[in-house]
mmCIF file with all atom_site columns, C-alpha atoms in Angstrom:
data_model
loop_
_atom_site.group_PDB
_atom_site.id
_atom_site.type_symbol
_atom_site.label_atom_id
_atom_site.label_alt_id
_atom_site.label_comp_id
_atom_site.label_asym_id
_atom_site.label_entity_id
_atom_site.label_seq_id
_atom_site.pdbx_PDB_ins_code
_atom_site.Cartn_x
_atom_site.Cartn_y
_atom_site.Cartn_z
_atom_site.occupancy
_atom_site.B_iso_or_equiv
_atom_site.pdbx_formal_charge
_atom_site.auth_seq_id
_atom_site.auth_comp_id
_atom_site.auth_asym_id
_atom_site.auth_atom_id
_atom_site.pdbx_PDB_model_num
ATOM 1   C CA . UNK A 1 1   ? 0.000  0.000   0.000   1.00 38.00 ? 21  UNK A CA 1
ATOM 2   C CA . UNK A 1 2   ? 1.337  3.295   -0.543  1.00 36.00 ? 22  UNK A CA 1
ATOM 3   C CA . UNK A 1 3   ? 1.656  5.671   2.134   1.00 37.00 ? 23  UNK A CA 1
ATOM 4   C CA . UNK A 1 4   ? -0.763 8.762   1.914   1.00 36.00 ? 24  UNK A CA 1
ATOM 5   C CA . UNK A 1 5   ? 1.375  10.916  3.859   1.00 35.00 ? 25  UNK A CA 1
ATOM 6   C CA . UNK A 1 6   ? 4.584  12.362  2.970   1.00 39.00 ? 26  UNK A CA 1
ATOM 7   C CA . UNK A 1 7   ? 7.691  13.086  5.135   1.00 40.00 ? 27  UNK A CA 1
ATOM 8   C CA . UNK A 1 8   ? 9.370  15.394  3.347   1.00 41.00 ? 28  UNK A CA 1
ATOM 9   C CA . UNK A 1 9   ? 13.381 15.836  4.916   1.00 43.00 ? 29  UNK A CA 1
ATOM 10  C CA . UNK A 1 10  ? 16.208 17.408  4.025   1.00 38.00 ? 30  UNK A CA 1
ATOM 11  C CA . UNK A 1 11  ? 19.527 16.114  5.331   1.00 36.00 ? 31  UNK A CA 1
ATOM 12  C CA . UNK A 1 12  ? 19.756 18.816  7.474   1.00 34.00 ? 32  UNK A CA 1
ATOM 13  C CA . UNK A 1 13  ? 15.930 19.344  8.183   1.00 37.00 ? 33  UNK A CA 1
ATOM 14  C CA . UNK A 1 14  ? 13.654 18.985  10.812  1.00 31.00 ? 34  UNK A CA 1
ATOM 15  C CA . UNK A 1 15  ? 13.460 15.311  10.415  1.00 38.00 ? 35  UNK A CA 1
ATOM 16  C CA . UNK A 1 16  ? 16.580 14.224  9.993   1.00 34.00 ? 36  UNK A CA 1
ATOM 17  C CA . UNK A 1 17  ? 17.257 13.641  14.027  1.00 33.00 ? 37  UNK A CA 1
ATOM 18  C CA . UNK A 1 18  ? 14.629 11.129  13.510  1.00 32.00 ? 38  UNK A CA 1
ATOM 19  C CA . UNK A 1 19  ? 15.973 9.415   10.229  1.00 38.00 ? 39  UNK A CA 1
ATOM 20  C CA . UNK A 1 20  ? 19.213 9.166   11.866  1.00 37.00 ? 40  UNK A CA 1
ATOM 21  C CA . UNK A 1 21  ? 18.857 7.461   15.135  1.00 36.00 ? 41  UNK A CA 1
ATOM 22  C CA . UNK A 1 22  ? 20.142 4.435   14.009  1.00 40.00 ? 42  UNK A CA 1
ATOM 23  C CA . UNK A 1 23  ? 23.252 3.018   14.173  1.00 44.00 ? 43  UNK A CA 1
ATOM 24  C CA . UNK A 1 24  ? 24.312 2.390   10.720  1.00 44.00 ? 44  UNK A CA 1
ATOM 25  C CA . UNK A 1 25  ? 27.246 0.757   11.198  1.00 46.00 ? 45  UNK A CA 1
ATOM 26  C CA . UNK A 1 26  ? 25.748 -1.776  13.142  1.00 52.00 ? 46  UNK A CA 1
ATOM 27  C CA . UNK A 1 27  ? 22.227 -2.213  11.326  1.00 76.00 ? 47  UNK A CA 1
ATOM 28  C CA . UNK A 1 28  ? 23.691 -2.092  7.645   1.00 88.00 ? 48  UNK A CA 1
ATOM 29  C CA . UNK A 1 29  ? 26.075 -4.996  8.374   1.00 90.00 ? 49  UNK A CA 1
ATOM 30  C CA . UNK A 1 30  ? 25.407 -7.833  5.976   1.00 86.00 ? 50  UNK A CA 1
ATOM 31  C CA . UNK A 1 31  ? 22.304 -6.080  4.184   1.00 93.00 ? 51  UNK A CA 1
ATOM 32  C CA . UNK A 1 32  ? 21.822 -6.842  0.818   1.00 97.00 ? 52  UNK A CA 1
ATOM 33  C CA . UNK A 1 33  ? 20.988 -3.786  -1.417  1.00 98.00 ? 53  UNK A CA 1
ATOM 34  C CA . UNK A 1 34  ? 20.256 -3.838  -5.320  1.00 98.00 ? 54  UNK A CA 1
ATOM 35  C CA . UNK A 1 35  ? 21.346 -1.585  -7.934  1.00 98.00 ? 55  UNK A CA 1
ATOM 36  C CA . UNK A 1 36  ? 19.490 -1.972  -11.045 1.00 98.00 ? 56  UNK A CA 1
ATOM 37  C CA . UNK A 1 37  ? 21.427 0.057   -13.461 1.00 98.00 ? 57  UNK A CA 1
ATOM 38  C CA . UNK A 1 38  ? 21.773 -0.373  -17.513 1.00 98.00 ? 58  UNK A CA 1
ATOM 39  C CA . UNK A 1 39  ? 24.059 2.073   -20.274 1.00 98.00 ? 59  UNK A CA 1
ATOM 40  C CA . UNK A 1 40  ? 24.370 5.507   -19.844 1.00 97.00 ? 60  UNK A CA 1
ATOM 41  C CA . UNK A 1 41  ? 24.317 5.504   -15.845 1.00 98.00 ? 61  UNK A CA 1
ATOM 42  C CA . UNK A 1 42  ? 25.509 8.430   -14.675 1.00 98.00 ? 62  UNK A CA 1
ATOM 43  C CA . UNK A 1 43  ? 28.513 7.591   -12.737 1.00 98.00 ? 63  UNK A CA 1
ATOM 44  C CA . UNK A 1 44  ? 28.819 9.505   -9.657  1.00 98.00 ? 64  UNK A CA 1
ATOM 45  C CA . UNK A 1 45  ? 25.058 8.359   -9.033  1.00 98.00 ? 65  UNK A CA 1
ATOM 46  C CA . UNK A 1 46  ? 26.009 4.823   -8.696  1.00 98.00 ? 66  UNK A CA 1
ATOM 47  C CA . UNK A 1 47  ? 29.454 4.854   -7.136  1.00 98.00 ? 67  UNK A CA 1
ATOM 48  C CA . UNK A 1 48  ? 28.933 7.452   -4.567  1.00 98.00 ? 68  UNK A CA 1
ATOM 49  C CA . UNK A 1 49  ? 25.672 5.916   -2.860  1.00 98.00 ? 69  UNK A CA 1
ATOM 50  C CA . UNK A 1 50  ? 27.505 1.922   -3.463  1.00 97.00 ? 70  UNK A CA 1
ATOM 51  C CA . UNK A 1 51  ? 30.747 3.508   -1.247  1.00 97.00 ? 71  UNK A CA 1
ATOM 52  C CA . UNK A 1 52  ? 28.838 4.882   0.994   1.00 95.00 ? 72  UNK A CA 1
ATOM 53  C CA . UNK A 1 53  ? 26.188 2.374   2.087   1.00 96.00 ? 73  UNK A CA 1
ATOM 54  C CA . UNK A 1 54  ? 29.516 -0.204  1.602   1.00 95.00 ? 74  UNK A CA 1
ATOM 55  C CA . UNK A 1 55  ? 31.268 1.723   4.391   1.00 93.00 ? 75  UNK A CA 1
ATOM 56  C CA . UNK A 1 56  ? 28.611 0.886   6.819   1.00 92.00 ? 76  UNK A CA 1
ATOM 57  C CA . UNK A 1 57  ? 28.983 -2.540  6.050   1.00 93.00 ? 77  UNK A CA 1
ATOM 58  C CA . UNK A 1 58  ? 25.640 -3.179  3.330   1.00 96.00 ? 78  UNK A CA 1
ATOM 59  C CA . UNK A 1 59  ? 26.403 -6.056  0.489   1.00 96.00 ? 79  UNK A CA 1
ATOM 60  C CA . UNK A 1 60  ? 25.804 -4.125  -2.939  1.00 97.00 ? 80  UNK A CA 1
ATOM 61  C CA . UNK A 1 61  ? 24.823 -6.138  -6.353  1.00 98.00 ? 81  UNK A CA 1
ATOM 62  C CA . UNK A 1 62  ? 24.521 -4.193  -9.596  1.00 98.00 ? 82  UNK A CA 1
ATOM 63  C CA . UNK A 1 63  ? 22.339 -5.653  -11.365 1.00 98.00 ? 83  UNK A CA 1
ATOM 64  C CA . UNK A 1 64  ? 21.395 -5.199  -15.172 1.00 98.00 ? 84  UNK A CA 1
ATOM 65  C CA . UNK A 1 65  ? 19.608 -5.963  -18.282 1.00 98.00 ? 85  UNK A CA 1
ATOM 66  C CA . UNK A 1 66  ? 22.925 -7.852  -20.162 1.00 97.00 ? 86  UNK A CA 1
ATOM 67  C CA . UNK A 1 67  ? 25.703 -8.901  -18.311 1.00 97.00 ? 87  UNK A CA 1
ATOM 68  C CA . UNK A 1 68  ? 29.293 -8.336  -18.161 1.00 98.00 ? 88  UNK A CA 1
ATOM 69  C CA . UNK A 1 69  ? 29.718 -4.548  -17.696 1.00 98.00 ? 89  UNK A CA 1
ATOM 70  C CA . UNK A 1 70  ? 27.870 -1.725  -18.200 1.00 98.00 ? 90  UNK A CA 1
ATOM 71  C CA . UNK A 1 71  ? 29.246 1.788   -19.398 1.00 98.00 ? 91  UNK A CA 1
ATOM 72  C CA . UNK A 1 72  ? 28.774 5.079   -17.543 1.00 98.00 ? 92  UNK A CA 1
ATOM 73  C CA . UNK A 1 73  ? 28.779 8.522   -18.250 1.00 96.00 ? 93  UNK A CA 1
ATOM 74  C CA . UNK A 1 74  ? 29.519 11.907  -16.662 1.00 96.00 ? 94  UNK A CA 1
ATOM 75  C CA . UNK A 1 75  ? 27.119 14.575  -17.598 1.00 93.00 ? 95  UNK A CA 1
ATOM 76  C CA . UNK A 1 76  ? 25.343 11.858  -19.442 1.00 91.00 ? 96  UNK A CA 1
ATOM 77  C CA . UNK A 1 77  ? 27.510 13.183  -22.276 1.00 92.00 ? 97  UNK A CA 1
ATOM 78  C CA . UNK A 1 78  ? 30.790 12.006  -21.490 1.00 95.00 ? 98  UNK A CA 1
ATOM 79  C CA . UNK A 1 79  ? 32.278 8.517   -21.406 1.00 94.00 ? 99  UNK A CA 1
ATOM 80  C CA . UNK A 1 80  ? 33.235 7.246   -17.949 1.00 95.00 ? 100 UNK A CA 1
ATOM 81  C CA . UNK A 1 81  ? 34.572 4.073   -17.421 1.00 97.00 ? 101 UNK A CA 1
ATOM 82  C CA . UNK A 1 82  ? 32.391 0.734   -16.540 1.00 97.00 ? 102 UNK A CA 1
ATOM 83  C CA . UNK A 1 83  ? 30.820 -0.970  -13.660 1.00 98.00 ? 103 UNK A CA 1
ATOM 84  C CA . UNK A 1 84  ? 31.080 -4.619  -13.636 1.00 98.00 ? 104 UNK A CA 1
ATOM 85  C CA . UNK A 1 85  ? 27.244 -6.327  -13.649 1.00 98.00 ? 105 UNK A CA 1
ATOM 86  C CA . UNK A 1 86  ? 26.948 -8.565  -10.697 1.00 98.00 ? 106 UNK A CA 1
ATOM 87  C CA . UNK A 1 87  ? 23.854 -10.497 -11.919 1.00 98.00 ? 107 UNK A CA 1
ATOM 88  C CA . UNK A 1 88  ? 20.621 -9.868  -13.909 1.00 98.00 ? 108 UNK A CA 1
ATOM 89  C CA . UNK A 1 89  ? 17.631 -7.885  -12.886 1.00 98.00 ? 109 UNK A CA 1
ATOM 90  C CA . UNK A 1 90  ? 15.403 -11.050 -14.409 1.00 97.00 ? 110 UNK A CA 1
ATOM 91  C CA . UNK A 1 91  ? 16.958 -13.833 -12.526 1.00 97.00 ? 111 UNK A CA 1
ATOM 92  C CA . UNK A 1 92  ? 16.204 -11.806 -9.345  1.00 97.00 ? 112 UNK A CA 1
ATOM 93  C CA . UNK A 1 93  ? 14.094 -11.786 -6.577  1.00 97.00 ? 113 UNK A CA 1
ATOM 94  C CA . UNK A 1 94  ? 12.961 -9.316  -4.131  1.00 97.00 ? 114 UNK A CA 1
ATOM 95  C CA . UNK A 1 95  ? 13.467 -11.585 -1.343  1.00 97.00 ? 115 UNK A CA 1
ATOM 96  C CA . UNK A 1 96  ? 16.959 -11.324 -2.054  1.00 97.00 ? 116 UNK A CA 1
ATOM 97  C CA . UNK A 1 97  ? 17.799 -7.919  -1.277  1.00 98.00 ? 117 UNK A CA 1
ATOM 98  C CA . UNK A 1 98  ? 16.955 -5.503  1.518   1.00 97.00 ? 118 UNK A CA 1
ATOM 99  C CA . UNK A 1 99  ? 17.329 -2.350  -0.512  1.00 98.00 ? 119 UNK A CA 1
ATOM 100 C CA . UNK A 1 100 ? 17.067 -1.027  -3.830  1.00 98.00 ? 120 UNK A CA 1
ATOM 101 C CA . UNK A 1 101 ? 19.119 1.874   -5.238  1.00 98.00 ? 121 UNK A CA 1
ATOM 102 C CA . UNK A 1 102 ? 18.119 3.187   -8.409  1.00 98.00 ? 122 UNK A CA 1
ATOM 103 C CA . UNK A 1 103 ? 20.534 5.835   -9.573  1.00 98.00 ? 123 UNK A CA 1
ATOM 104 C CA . UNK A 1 104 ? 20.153 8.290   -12.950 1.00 97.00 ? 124 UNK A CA 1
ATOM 105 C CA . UNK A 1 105 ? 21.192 9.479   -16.011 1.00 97.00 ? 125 UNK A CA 1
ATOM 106 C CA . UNK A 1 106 ? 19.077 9.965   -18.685 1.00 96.00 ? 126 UNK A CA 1
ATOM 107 C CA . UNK A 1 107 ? 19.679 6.815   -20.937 1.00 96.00 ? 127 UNK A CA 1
ATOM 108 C CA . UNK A 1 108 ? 20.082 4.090   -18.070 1.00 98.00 ? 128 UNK A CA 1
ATOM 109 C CA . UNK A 1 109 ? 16.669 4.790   -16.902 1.00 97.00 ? 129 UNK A CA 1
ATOM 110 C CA . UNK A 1 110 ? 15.285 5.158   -19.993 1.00 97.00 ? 130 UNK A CA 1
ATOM 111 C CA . UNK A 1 111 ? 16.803 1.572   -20.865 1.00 97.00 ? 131 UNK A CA 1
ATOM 112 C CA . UNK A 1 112 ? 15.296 0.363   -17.529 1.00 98.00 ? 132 UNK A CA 1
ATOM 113 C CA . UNK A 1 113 ? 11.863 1.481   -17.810 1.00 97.00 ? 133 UNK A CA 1
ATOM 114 C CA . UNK A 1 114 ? 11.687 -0.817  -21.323 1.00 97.00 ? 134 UNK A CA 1
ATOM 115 C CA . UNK A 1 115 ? 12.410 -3.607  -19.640 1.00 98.00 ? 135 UNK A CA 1
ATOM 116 C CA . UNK A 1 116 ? 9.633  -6.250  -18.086 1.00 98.00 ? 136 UNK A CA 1
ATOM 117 C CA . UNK A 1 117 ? 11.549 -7.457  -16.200 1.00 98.00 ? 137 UNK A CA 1
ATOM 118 C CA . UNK A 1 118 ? 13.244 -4.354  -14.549 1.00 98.00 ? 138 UNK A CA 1
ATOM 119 C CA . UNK A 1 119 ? 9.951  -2.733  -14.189 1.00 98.00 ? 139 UNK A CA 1
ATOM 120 C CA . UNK A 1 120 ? 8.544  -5.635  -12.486 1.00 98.00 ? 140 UNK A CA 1
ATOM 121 C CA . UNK A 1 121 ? 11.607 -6.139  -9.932  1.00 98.00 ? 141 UNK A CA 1
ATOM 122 C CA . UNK A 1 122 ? 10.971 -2.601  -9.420  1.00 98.00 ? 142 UNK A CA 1
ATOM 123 C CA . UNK A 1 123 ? 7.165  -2.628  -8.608  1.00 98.00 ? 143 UNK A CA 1
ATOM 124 C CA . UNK A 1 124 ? 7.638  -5.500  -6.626  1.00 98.00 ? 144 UNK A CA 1
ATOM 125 C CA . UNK A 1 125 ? 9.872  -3.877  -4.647  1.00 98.00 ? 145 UNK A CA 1
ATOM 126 C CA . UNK A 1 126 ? 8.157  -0.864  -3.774  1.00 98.00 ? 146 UNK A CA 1
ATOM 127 C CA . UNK A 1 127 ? 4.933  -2.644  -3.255  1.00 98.00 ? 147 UNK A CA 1
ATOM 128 C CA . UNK A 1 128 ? 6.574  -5.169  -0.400  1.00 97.00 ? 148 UNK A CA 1
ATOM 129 C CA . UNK A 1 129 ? 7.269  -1.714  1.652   1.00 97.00 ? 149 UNK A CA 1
ATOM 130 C CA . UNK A 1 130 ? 11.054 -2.123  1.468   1.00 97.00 ? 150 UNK A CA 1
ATOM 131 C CA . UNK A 1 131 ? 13.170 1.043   1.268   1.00 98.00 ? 151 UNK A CA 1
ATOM 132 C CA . UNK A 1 132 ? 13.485 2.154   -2.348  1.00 98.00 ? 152 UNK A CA 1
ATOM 133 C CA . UNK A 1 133 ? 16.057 5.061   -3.382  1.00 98.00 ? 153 UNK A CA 1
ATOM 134 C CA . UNK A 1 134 ? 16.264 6.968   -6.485  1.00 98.00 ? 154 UNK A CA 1
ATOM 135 C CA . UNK A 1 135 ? 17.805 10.205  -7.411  1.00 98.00 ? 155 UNK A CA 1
ATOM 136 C CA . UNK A 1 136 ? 17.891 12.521  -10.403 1.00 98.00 ? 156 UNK A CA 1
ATOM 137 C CA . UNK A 1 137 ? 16.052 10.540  -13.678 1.00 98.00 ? 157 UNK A CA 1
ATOM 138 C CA . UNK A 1 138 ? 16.145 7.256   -11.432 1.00 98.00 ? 158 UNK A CA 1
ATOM 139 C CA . UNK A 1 139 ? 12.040 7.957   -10.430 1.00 98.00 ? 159 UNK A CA 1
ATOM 140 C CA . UNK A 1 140 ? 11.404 7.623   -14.622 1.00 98.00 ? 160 UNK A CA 1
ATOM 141 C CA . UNK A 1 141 ? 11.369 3.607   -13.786 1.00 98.00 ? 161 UNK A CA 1
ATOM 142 C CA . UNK A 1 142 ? 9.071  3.803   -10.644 1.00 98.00 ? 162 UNK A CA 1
ATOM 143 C CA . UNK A 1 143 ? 6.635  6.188   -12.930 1.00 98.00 ? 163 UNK A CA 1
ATOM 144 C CA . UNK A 1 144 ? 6.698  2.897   -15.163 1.00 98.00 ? 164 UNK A CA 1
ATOM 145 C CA . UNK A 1 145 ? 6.108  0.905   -12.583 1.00 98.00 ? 165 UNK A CA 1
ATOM 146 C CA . UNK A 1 146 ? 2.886  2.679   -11.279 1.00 98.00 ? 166 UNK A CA 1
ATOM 147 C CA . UNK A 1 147 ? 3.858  3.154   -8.148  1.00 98.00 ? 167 UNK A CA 1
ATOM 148 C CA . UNK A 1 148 ? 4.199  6.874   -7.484  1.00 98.00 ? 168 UNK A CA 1
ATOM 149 C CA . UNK A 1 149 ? 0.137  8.303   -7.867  1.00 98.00 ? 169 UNK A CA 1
ATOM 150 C CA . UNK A 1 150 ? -0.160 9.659   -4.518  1.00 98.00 ? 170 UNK A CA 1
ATOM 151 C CA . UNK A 1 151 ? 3.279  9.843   -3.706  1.00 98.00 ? 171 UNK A CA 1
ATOM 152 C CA . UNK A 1 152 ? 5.355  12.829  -2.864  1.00 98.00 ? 172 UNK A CA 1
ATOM 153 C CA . UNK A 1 153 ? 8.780  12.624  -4.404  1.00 98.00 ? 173 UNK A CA 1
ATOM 154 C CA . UNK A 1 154 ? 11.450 14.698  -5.887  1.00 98.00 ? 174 UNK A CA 1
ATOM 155 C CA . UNK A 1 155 ? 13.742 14.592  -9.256  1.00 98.00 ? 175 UNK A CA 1
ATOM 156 C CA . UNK A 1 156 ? 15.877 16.370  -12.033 1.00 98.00 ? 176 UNK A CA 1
ATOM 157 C CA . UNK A 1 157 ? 13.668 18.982  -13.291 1.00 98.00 ? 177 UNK A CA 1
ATOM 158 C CA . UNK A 1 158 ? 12.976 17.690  -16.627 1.00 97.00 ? 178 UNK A CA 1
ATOM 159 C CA . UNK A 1 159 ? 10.803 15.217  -15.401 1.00 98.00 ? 179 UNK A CA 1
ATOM 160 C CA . UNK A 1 160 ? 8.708  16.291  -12.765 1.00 98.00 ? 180 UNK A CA 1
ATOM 161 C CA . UNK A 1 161 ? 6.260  16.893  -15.356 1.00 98.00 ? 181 UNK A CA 1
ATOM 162 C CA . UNK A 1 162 ? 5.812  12.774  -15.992 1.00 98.00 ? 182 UNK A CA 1
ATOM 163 C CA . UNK A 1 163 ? 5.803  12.573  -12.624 1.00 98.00 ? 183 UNK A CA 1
ATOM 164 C CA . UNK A 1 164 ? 2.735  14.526  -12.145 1.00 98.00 ? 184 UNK A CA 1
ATOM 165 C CA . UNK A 1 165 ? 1.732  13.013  -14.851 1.00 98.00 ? 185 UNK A CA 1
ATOM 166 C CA . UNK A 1 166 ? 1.499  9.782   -13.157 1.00 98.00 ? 186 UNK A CA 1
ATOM 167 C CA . UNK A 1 167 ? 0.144  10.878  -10.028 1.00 98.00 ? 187 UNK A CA 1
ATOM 168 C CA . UNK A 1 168 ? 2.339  12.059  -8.203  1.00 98.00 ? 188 UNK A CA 1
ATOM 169 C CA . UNK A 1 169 ? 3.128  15.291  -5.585  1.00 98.00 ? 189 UNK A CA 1
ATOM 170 C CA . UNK A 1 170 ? 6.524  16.929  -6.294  1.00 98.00 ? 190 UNK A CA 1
ATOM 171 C CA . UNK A 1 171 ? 8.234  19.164  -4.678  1.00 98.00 ? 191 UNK A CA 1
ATOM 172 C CA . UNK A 1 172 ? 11.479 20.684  -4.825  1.00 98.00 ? 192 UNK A CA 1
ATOM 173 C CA . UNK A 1 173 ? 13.839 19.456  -2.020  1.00 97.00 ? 193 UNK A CA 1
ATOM 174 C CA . UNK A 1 174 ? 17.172 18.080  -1.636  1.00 98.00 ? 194 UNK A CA 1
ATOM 175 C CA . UNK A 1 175 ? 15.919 14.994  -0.300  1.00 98.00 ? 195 UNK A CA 1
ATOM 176 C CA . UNK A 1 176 ? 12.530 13.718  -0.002  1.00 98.00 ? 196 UNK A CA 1
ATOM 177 C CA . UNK A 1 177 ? 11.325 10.966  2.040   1.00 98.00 ? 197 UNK A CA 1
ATOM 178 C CA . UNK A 1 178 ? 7.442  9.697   1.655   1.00 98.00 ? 198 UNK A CA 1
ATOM 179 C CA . UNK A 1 179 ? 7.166  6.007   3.316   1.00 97.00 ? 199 UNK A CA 1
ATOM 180 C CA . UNK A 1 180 ? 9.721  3.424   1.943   1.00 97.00 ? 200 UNK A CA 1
ATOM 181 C CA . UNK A 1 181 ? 10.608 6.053   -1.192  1.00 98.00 ? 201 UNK A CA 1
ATOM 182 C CA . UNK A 1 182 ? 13.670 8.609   -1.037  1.00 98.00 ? 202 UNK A CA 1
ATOM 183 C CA . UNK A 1 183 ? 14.343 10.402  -3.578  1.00 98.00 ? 203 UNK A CA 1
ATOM 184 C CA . UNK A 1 184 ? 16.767 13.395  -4.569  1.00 98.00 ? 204 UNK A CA 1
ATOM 185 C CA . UNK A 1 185 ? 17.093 15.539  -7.740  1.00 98.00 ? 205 UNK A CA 1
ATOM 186 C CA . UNK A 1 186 ? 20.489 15.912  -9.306  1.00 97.00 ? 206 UNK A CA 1
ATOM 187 C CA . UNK A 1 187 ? 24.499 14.744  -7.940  1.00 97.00 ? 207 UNK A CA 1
ATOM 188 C CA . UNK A 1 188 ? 24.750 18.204  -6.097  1.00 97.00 ? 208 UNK A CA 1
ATOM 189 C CA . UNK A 1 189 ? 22.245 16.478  -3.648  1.00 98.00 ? 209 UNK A CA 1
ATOM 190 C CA . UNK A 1 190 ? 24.481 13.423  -2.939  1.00 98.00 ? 210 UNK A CA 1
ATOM 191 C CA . UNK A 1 191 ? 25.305 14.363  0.235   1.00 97.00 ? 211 UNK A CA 1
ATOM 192 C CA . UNK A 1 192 ? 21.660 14.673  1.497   1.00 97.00 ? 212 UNK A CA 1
ATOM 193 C CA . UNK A 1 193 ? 20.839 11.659  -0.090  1.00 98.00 ? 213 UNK A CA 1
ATOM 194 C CA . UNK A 1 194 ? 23.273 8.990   0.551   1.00 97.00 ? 214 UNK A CA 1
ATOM 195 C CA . UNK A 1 195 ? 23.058 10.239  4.647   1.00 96.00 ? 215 UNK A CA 1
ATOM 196 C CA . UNK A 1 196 ? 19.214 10.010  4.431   1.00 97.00 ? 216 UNK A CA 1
ATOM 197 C CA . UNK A 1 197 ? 19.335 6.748   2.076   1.00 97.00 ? 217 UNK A CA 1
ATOM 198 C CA . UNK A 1 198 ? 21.401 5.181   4.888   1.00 95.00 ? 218 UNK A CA 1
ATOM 199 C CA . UNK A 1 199 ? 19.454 5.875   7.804   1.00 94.00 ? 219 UNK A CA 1
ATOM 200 C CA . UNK A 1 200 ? 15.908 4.999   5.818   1.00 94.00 ? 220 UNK A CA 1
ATOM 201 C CA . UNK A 1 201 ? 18.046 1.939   5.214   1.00 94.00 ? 221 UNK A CA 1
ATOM 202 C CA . UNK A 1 202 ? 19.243 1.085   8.978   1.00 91.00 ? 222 UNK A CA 1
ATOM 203 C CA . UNK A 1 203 ? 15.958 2.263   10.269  1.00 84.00 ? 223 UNK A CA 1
ATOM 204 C CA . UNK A 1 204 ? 13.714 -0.257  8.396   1.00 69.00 ? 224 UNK A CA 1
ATOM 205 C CA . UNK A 1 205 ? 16.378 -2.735  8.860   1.00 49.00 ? 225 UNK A CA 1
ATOM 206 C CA . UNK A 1 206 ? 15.849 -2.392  12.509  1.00 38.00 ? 226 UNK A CA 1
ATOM 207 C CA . UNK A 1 207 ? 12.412 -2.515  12.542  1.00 45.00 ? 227 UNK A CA 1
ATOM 208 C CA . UNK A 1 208 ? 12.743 -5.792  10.733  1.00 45.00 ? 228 UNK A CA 1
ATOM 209 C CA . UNK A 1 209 ? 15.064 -7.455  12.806  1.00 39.00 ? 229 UNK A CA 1
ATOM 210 C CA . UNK A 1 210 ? 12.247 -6.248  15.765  1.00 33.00 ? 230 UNK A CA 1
ATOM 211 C CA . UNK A 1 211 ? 9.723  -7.880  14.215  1.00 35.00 ? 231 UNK A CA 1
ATOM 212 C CA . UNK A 1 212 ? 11.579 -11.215 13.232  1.00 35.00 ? 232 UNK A CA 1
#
């Protein structure tokens, strides 16, 4: 079910005492978070958040729509080296992974939101409450995935217009958190996002390990 009311936090706002109270270095040990990422990811959207939620100890998989590696860009214009694909977003499961980390660029996401399979991991994923992350054109695959009418989210400006489109509330914040979705609009909010991502992270992690 999706939530019907929105937390909306910046890193430094008047939530983030709450976001934070966990321990991340503790709770993030061993948790399994998902990347789904295809061609054209913009670099510094996928390696930044993977370092830092690897730092508190989290267990990262890229996952893709071919295997072997996938090619990154900076600017989306620019070539910028590879990430190696860890396993394919149609072999897996939601009960898998913890997390899920979907990062921008304009063509990965685009690439993503064409693909069954993607946009079914992705829909499954929001829909079994798990924490779900996306920043800059990352929300383009959870607008194909029907999950975001009635949500409040944030993105690159170019396409908060699909996004109300589809439902949702947007608003423009650094970070924005609304249930299990976080979302952030462009690699100058990294810093908001990866410490908020984290903490969403730990925090439902610790609630499940309550209720195990």
């Amino acid at each position: 079910m999706c939530a019907k009311t929105a937390t909306i936090a910046a890193a430094q706002g008047h939530d983030s005492g709450i976001l934070r109270r966990a321990d991340t270095s503790e709770t993030l040990q061993g948790r399994r978070v998902a990347i789904p990422a295809a061609d054209g990811v913009e670099r510094v959207e996928l390696e930044q958040p993977r370092e830092a939620l690897e730092r508190t100890g989290a267990q990262i998989k890229v996952l893709s729509i071919h295997d072997g590696e996938i090619q990154a860009r900076e600017n989306d214009l620019d070539a910028a080296g590879t990430f190696t694909v860890d396993g394919l977003v149609a072999d897996a499961s939601v009960t898998h992974y913890d997390a899920l980390l979907l990062p921008g660029g304009t063509v990965n996401p685009d690439q993503l939101r064409v693909d069954p399979d993607a946009v079914s991991f992705v829909r499954e994923f929001v829909e079994s409450g798990k924490p779900v992350a996306a920043i800059c054109h990352g929300p383009w695959t959870l607008i194909e995935a029907g999950v975001v009418e009635g949500r409040t989210l944030t993105s690159f400006p170019s396409i908060r217009t699909d996004l109300r489109n589809a439902g949702a509330d947007v608003v423009d914040q650094d970070v924005v958190v609304d249930g299990n979705l976080i979302t952030s609009r462009s690699p100058d909010d990294l810093p908001a996002f990866c410490d908020t991502m984290g903490a969403k992270f730990a925090s439902n992690s610790t609630q499940e390990e309550v209720m195990s």
